[in-house]
Coordinates of C-alpha atoms in Angstrom, one line a residue:
M8 CA 110.7 87.5 104.8
T9 CA 110.4 87.9 108.6
A10 CA 109.0 91.4 108.2
L11 CA 106.4 90.0 105.8
R12 CA 105.5 87.2 108.2
R13 CA 105.2 89.6 111.1
F14 CA 102.9 91.8 108.9
G15 CA 100.9 88.7 108.1
L16 CA 100.4 87.9 111.7
L17 CA 99.6 91.5 112.7
A18 CA 97.1 92.2 109.9
P19 CA 94.4 89.9 111.4
L20 CA 95.0 91.4 114.8
A21 CA 94.7 94.9 113.5
A22 CA 91.5 94.0 111.6
L23 CA 90.1 92.5 114.8
S24 CA 90.9 95.5 116.9
L25 CA 89.5 97.9 114.3
S26 CA 86.3 95.9 114.1
G27 CA 86.0 96.2 117.9
C28 CA 86.2 100.0 117.4
G29 CA 82.8 100.4 115.7
L30 CA 84.2 100.4 112.1
N31 CA 81.1 98.4 110.9
S32 CA 78.7 98.7 113.8
I33 CA 78.5 102.6 113.8
P34 CA 77.3 102.9 110.2
T35 CA 75.0 99.9 110.7
A36 CA 73.4 101.6 113.8
E37 CA 73.1 104.9 111.9
E38 CA 71.4 103.2 108.9
N39 CA 69.0 101.7 111.4
V40 CA 68.2 105.1 112.7
N41 CA 67.7 106.5 109.2
A42 CA 65.4 103.6 108.3
K43 CA 63.3 104.2 111.4
W44 CA 63.2 107.9 110.5
G45 CA 62.0 107.0 107.0
Q46 CA 59.1 105.1 108.6
V47 CA 58.2 108.1 110.8
Q48 CA 58.2 110.3 107.7
S49 CA 56.0 107.9 105.8
E50 CA 53.4 107.8 108.6
Y51 CA 53.3 111.6 108.8
Q52 CA 52.9 111.8 105.0
R53 CA 50.0 109.4 105.1
R54 CA 48.3 111.5 107.7
S55 CA 49.0 114.6 105.7
D56 CA 47.4 113.0 102.6
L57 CA 44.3 112.0 104.5
I58 CA 43.6 115.4 106.0
P59 CA 42.3 117.2 102.8
N60 CA 39.8 114.4 102.2
L61 CA 38.5 114.6 105.8
V62 CA 38.3 118.4 105.6
S63 CA 36.4 118.2 102.2
T64 CA 33.9 115.7 103.7
V65 CA 33.3 117.8 106.8
K66 CA 32.9 121.0 104.7
G67 CA 29.7 119.7 103.1
Y68 CA 28.0 119.2 106.5
A69 CA 29.6 121.9 108.7
K70 CA 29.9 125.0 106.6
Q71 CA 29.8 127.4 109.6
E72 CA 32.7 125.6 111.3
S73 CA 35.2 127.3 109.0
T74 CA 37.6 128.1 111.9
V75 CA 38.2 124.5 112.7
L76 CA 38.7 123.7 109.0
I77 CA 41.1 126.6 108.5
E78 CA 43.1 125.6 111.6
V79 CA 43.5 122.0 110.4
T80 CA 44.5 123.2 106.9
Q81 CA 47.0 125.7 108.2
A82 CA 48.5 123.3 110.7
R83 CA 49.0 120.7 107.9
A84 CA 50.5 123.3 105.6
A85 CA 52.9 124.6 108.3
A86 CA 54.0 121.0 109.1
G87 CA 54.5 120.3 105.4
S88 CA 56.8 123.3 105.1
I89 CA 59.3 122.0 107.7
K90 CA 61.6 119.5 106.2
L91 CA 63.8 117.3 108.3
S92 CA 66.4 115.1 106.5
A93 CA 68.3 112.2 108.1
D94 CA 71.3 114.6 108.2
D95 CA 69.3 117.0 110.5
L96 CA 68.6 114.3 113.1
S97 CA 71.7 115.5 115.1
D98 CA 70.3 119.0 115.4
P99 CA 68.0 119.1 118.4
A100 CA 66.5 122.5 117.4
K101 CA 65.4 121.2 113.9
V102 CA 64.0 118.0 115.4
K103 CA 62.0 120.1 118.0
A104 CA 60.7 122.4 115.3
F105 CA 59.5 119.4 113.2
N106 CA 58.0 117.7 116.3
D107 CA 56.2 120.9 117.4
A108 CA 54.7 121.4 113.9
Q109 CA 53.5 117.8 113.8
N110 CA 52.0 118.0 117.3
R111 CA 50.0 121.1 116.1
V112 CA 48.5 119.0 113.4
S113 CA 47.5 116.3 115.9
A114 CA 45.9 119.0 118.1
A115 CA 44.0 120.5 115.2
I116 CA 42.6 117.2 114.1
I117 CA 40.8 116.5 117.4
P118 CA 38.1 119.3 117.0
L119 CA 37.6 118.3 113.4
Q120 CA 36.8 114.7 114.4
R121 CA 34.5 115.8 117.2
L122 CA 32.3 117.8 114.8
Q123 CA 30.1 114.7 114.3
E124 CA 28.7 115.3 117.7
A125 CA 27.3 118.6 116.5
Y126 CA 26.3 117.4 113.1
P127 CA 24.3 114.1 113.3
D128 CA 24.4 113.6 109.5
L129 CA 28.2 113.1 109.8
K130 CA 27.6 110.1 112.0
S131 CA 26.0 108.2 109.1
N132 CA 28.5 109.4 106.5
A133 CA 30.5 106.4 105.5
N134 CA 33.3 108.4 104.0
F135 CA 33.7 110.5 107.1
L136 CA 33.8 107.4 109.4
T137 CA 36.3 105.7 107.1
L138 CA 38.6 108.7 107.1
Q139 CA 38.3 109.1 110.8
S140 CA 39.3 105.4 111.3
Q141 CA 42.2 105.8 108.9
I142 CA 43.5 108.9 110.7
E143 CA 43.1 107.2 114.0
G144 CA 45.1 104.2 112.7
T145 CA 47.7 106.6 111.3
E146 CA 48.1 108.4 114.6
N147 CA 48.6 105.1 116.3
S148 CA 51.2 104.1 113.6
I149 CA 52.9 107.4 114.2
L150 CA 53.3 106.6 117.9
V151 CA 54.7 103.2 117.1
S152 CA 57.1 104.6 114.5
R153 CA 58.3 107.3 116.8
K154 CA 58.9 104.7 119.6
D155 CA 60.9 102.5 117.2
Y156 CA 62.9 105.5 116.0
N157 CA 63.6 106.6 119.6
E158 CA 64.8 103.1 120.4
A159 CA 67.1 103.1 117.4
V160 CA 68.5 106.5 118.4
Q161 CA 69.1 105.3 121.9
A162 CA 71.0 102.3 120.7
Y163 CA 73.0 104.5 118.3
N164 CA 73.8 107.1 120.9
T165 CA 74.8 104.5 123.4
R166 CA 77.1 102.8 120.8
I167 CA 78.9 106.0 119.8
R168 CA 79.5 106.9 123.5
T169 CA 80.7 103.6 124.9
F170 CA 84.1 101.9 124.5
P171 CA 85.3 100.5 122.2
D172 CA 82.9 101.8 119.5
A173 CA 83.4 105.4 120.7
I174 CA 86.9 105.3 119.3
G175 CA 85.8 104.5 115.8
A176 CA 82.8 106.7 116.1
K177 CA 85.0 109.7 116.8
I178 CA 88.1 109.0 114.7
F179 CA 86.5 107.5 111.5
Y180 CA 83.0 109.0 111.4
G181 CA 82.9 112.1 113.6
A182 CA 79.6 110.7 114.8
K183 CA 77.3 113.0 116.7
P184 CA 74.3 111.9 118.9
K185 CA 70.9 111.8 117.2
S186 CA 68.0 113.6 118.7
M187 CA 65.0 111.8 120.0
F188 CA 61.4 112.8 119.6
E189 CA 60.0 114.1 122.9
A190 CA 56.3 113.9 123.7
S191 CA 54.6 117.3 124.1
S192 CA 52.1 117.7 126.9
G193 CA 48.9 115.9 126.1
S194 CA 50.4 114.0 123.2
Q195 CA 51.0 110.7 125.0
A196 CA 47.9 109.2 123.5
A197 CA 46.5 109.3 119.9
P198 CA 43.4 111.6 119.4
K199 CA 40.3 109.8 120.5
V200 CA 37.8 109.1 117.7
D201 CA 34.2 109.1 118.8
F202 CA 32.0 107.3 116.4
G203 CA 28.8 108.7 117.9
N204 CA 27.5 105.4 119.3
N205 CA 25.7 107.2 122.1
G206 CA 23.4 109.1 119.9

């Protein structure tokens, strides 16, 4: 009976010490990272879905600008071919490849949006202006989603590296740090959309 009593007294103490070792907080923090990653993917998918409509609208007005249209289409296709799952977020090389591909899409969109300066008819095309506005909004949403993701990654990485959660992270989960998105040169701001108000 005394051994049973001792066990009864030690069980809550053991549970308390385990909870202080990240037993619950590590998976919670990782799920938060995965949720934020899902939002990033959603925003990139929304942009990818808008691009063909923008390209089709521009094609009717700017037939000779095929190089710009081809570059946007190819950048979108290349970005779509690189898949990054939540399991890959601990692999910096895969995250960088995904990030680079998405940055190429952002860079390719800018000249497409600026075509309205060369083609005045585009300035009055409601579909073109609506699509431009949607893409600009999506670019801004991407920046916010990436910021939220990076904050979740920072919190997770800090948790798995600091005592006492580091114990549970290593022993129970084999947790590895997640990779953050890094801004490429010139990508700190969303592409500027010029609605042609000066002409």
